[in-house]
PDB file of C-alpha atoms in Angstrom:
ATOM      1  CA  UNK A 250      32.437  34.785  56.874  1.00  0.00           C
ATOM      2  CA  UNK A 251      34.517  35.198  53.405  1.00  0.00           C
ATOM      3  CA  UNK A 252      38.141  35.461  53.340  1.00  0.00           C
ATOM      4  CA  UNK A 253      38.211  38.774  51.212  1.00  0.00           C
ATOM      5  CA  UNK A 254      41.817  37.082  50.170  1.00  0.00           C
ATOM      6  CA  UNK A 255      43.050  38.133  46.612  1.00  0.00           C
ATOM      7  CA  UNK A 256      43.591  34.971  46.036  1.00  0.00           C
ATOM      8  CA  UNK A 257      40.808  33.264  47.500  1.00  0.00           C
ATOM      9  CA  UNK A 258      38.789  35.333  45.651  1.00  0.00           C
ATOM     10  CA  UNK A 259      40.115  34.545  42.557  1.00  0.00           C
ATOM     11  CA  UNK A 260      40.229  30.966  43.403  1.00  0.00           C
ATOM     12  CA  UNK A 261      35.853  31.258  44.326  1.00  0.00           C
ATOM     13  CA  UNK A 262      35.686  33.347  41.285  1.00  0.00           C
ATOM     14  CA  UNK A 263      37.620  30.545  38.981  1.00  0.00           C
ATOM     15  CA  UNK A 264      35.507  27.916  40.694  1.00  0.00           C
ATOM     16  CA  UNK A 265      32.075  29.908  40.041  1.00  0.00           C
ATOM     17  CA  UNK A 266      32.763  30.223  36.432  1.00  0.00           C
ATOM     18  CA  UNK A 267      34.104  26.804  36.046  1.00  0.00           C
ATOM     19  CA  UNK A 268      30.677  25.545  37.346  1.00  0.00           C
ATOM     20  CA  UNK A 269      28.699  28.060  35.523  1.00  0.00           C
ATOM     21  CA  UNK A 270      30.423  25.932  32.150  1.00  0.00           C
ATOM     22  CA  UNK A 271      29.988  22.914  33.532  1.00  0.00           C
ATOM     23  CA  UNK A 272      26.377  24.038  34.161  1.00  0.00           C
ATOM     24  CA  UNK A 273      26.257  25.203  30.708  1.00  0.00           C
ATOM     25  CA  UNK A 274      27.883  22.537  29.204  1.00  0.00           C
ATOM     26  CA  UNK A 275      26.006  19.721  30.886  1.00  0.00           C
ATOM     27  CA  UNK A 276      22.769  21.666  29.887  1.00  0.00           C
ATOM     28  CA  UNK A 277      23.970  21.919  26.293  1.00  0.00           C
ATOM     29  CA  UNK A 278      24.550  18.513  25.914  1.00  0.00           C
ATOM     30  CA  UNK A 279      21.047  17.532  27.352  1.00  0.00           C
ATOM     31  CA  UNK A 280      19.477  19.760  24.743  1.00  0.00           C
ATOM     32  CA  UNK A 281      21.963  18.014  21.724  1.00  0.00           C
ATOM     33  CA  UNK A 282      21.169  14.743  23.244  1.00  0.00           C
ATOM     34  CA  UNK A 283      17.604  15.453  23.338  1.00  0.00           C
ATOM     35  CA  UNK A 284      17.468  17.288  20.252  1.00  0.00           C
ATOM     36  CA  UNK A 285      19.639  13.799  18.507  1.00  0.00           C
ATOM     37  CA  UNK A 286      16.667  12.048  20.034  1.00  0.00           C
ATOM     38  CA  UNK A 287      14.262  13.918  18.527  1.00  0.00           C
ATOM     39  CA  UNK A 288      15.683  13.493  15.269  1.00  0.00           C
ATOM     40  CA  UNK A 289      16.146  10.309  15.782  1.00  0.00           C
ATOM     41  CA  UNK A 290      12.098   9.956  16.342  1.00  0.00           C
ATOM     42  CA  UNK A 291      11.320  12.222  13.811  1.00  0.00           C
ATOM     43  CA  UNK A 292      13.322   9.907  11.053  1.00  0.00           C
ATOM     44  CA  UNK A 293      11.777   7.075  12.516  1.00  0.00           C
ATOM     45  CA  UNK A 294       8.465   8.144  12.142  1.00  0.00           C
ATOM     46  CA  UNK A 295       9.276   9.534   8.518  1.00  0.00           C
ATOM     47  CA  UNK A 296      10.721   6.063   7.317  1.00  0.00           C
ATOM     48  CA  UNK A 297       7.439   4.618   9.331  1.00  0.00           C
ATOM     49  CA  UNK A 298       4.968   6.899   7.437  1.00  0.00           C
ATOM     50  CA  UNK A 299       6.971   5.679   3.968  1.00  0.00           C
ATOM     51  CA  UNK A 300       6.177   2.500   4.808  1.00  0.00           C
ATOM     52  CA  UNK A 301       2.848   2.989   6.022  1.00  0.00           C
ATOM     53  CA  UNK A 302       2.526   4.618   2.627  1.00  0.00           C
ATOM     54  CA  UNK A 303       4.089   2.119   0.170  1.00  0.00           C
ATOM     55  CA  UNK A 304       2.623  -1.009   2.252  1.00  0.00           C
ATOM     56  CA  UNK A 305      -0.520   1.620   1.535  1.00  0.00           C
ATOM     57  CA  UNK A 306      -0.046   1.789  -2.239  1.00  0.00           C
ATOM     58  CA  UNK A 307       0.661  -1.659  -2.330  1.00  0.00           C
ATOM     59  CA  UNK A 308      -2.320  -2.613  -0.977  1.00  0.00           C
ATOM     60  CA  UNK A 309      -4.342  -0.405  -3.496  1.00  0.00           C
ATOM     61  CA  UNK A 310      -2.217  -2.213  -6.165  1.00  0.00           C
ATOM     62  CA  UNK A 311      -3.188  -5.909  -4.737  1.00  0.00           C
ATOM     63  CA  UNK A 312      -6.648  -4.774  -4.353  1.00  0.00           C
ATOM     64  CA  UNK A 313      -6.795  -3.451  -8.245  1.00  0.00           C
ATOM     65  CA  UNK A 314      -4.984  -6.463  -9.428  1.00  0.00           C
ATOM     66  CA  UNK A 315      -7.707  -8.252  -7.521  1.00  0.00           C
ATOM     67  CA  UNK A 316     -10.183  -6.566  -9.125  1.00  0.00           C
ATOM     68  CA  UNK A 317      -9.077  -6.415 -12.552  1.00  0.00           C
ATOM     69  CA  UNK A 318      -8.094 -10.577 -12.436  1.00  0.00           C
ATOM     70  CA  UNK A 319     -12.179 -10.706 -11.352  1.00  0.00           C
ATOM     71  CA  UNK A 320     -13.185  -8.675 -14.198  1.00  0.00           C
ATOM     72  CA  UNK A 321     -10.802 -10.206 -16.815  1.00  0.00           C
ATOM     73  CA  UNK A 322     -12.651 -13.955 -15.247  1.00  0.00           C
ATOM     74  CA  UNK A 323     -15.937 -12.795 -15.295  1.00  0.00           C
ATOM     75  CA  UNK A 324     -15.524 -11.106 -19.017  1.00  0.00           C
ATOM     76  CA  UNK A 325     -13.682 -14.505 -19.789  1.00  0.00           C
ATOM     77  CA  UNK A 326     -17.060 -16.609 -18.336  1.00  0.00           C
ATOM     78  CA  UNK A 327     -19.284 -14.262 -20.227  1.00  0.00           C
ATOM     79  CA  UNK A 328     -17.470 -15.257 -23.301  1.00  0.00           C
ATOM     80  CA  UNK A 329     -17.451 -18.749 -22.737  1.00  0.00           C
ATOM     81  CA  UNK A 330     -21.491 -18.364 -22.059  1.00  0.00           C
ATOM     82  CA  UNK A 331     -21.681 -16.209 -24.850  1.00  0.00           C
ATOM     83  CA  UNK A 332     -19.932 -19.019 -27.366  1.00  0.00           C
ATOM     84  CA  UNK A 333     -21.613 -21.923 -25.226  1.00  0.00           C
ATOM     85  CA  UNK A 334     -24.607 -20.122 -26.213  1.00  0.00           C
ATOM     86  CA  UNK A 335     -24.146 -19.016 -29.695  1.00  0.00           C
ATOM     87  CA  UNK A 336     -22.989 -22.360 -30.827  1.00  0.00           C
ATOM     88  CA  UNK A 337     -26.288 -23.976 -29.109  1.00  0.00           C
ATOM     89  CA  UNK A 338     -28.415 -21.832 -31.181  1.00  0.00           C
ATOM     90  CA  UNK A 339     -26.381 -22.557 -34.335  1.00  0.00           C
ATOM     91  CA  UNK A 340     -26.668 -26.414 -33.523  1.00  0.00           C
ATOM     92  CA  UNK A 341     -30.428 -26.006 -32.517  1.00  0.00           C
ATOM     93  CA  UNK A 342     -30.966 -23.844 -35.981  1.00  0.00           C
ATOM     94  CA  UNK A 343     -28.898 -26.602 -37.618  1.00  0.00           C
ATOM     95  CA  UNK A 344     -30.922 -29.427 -36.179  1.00  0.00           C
ATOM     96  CA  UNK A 345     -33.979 -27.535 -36.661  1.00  0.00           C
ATOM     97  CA  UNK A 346     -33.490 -26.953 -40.567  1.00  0.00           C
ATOM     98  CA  UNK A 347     -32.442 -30.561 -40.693  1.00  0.00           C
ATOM     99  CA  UNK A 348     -35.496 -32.058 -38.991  1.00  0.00           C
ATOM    100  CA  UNK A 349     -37.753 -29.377 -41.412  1.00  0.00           C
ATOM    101  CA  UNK A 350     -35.607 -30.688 -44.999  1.00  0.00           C
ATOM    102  CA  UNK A 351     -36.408 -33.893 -43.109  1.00  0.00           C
ATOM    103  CA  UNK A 352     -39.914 -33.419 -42.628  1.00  0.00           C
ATOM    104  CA  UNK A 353     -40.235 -31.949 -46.268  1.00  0.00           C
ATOM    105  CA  UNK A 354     -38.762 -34.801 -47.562  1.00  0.00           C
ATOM    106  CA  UNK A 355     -40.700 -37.168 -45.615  1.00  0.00           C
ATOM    107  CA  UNK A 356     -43.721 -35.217 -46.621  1.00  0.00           C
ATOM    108  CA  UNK A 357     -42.817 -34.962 -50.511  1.00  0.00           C
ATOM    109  CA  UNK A 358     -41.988 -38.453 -50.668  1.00  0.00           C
ATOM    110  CA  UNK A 359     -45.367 -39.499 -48.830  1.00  0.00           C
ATOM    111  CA  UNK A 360     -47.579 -37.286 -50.941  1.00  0.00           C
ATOM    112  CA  UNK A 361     -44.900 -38.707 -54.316  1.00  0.00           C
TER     113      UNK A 361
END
């Protein structure tokens, strides 16, 4: 069955080691390629989460900002109600100490 040749034998020997590399090799590079791949992923889903996060923290800054503009308003309104209604109940306490010296007057110069 097998030429038990010298030199065929080296010859199957050379030929099973030079597949047993190219074996190896081609194996070796499917595990760099894959492992390349995997890195690849992996960075890509790092710089995704970073993103995620800062499109995150962004979002908690909007909604703040939000918040805080609402606030600043709604003190800002309360003001303007509060002076609105402080200066009504000068002008009411003004109109109603004018229409009593009025009314005294009116009174003192009846009864005069």
């Amino acid at each position: 069955m097998f030429d038990f040749n010298p030199l065929f034998r080296f010859f199957f020997f050379f030929v099973t080691v030079s597949w047993f590399f190219f074996f190896f090799v081609t194996v070796s590079w499917f595990f760099f390629f894959f492992v390349t791949v995997s890195w690849f992923f992996f960075f890509f889903v790092t710089v995704s989460w970073f993103f995620f996060f800062f499109v995150t923290v962004s979002w908690f800054f909007f909604f703040f900002v939000t918040v805080s503009w609402f606030f600043f308003f709604f003190v800002t309104v309360s003001w303007f109600f509060f002076f609105f209604v402080a200066v009504s109940w000068f002008f009411f306490f003004f109109v109603a100490v004018s229409w009593f010296f009025f009314f005294f007057v009116a009174v003192s110069c009846w009864c005069y």
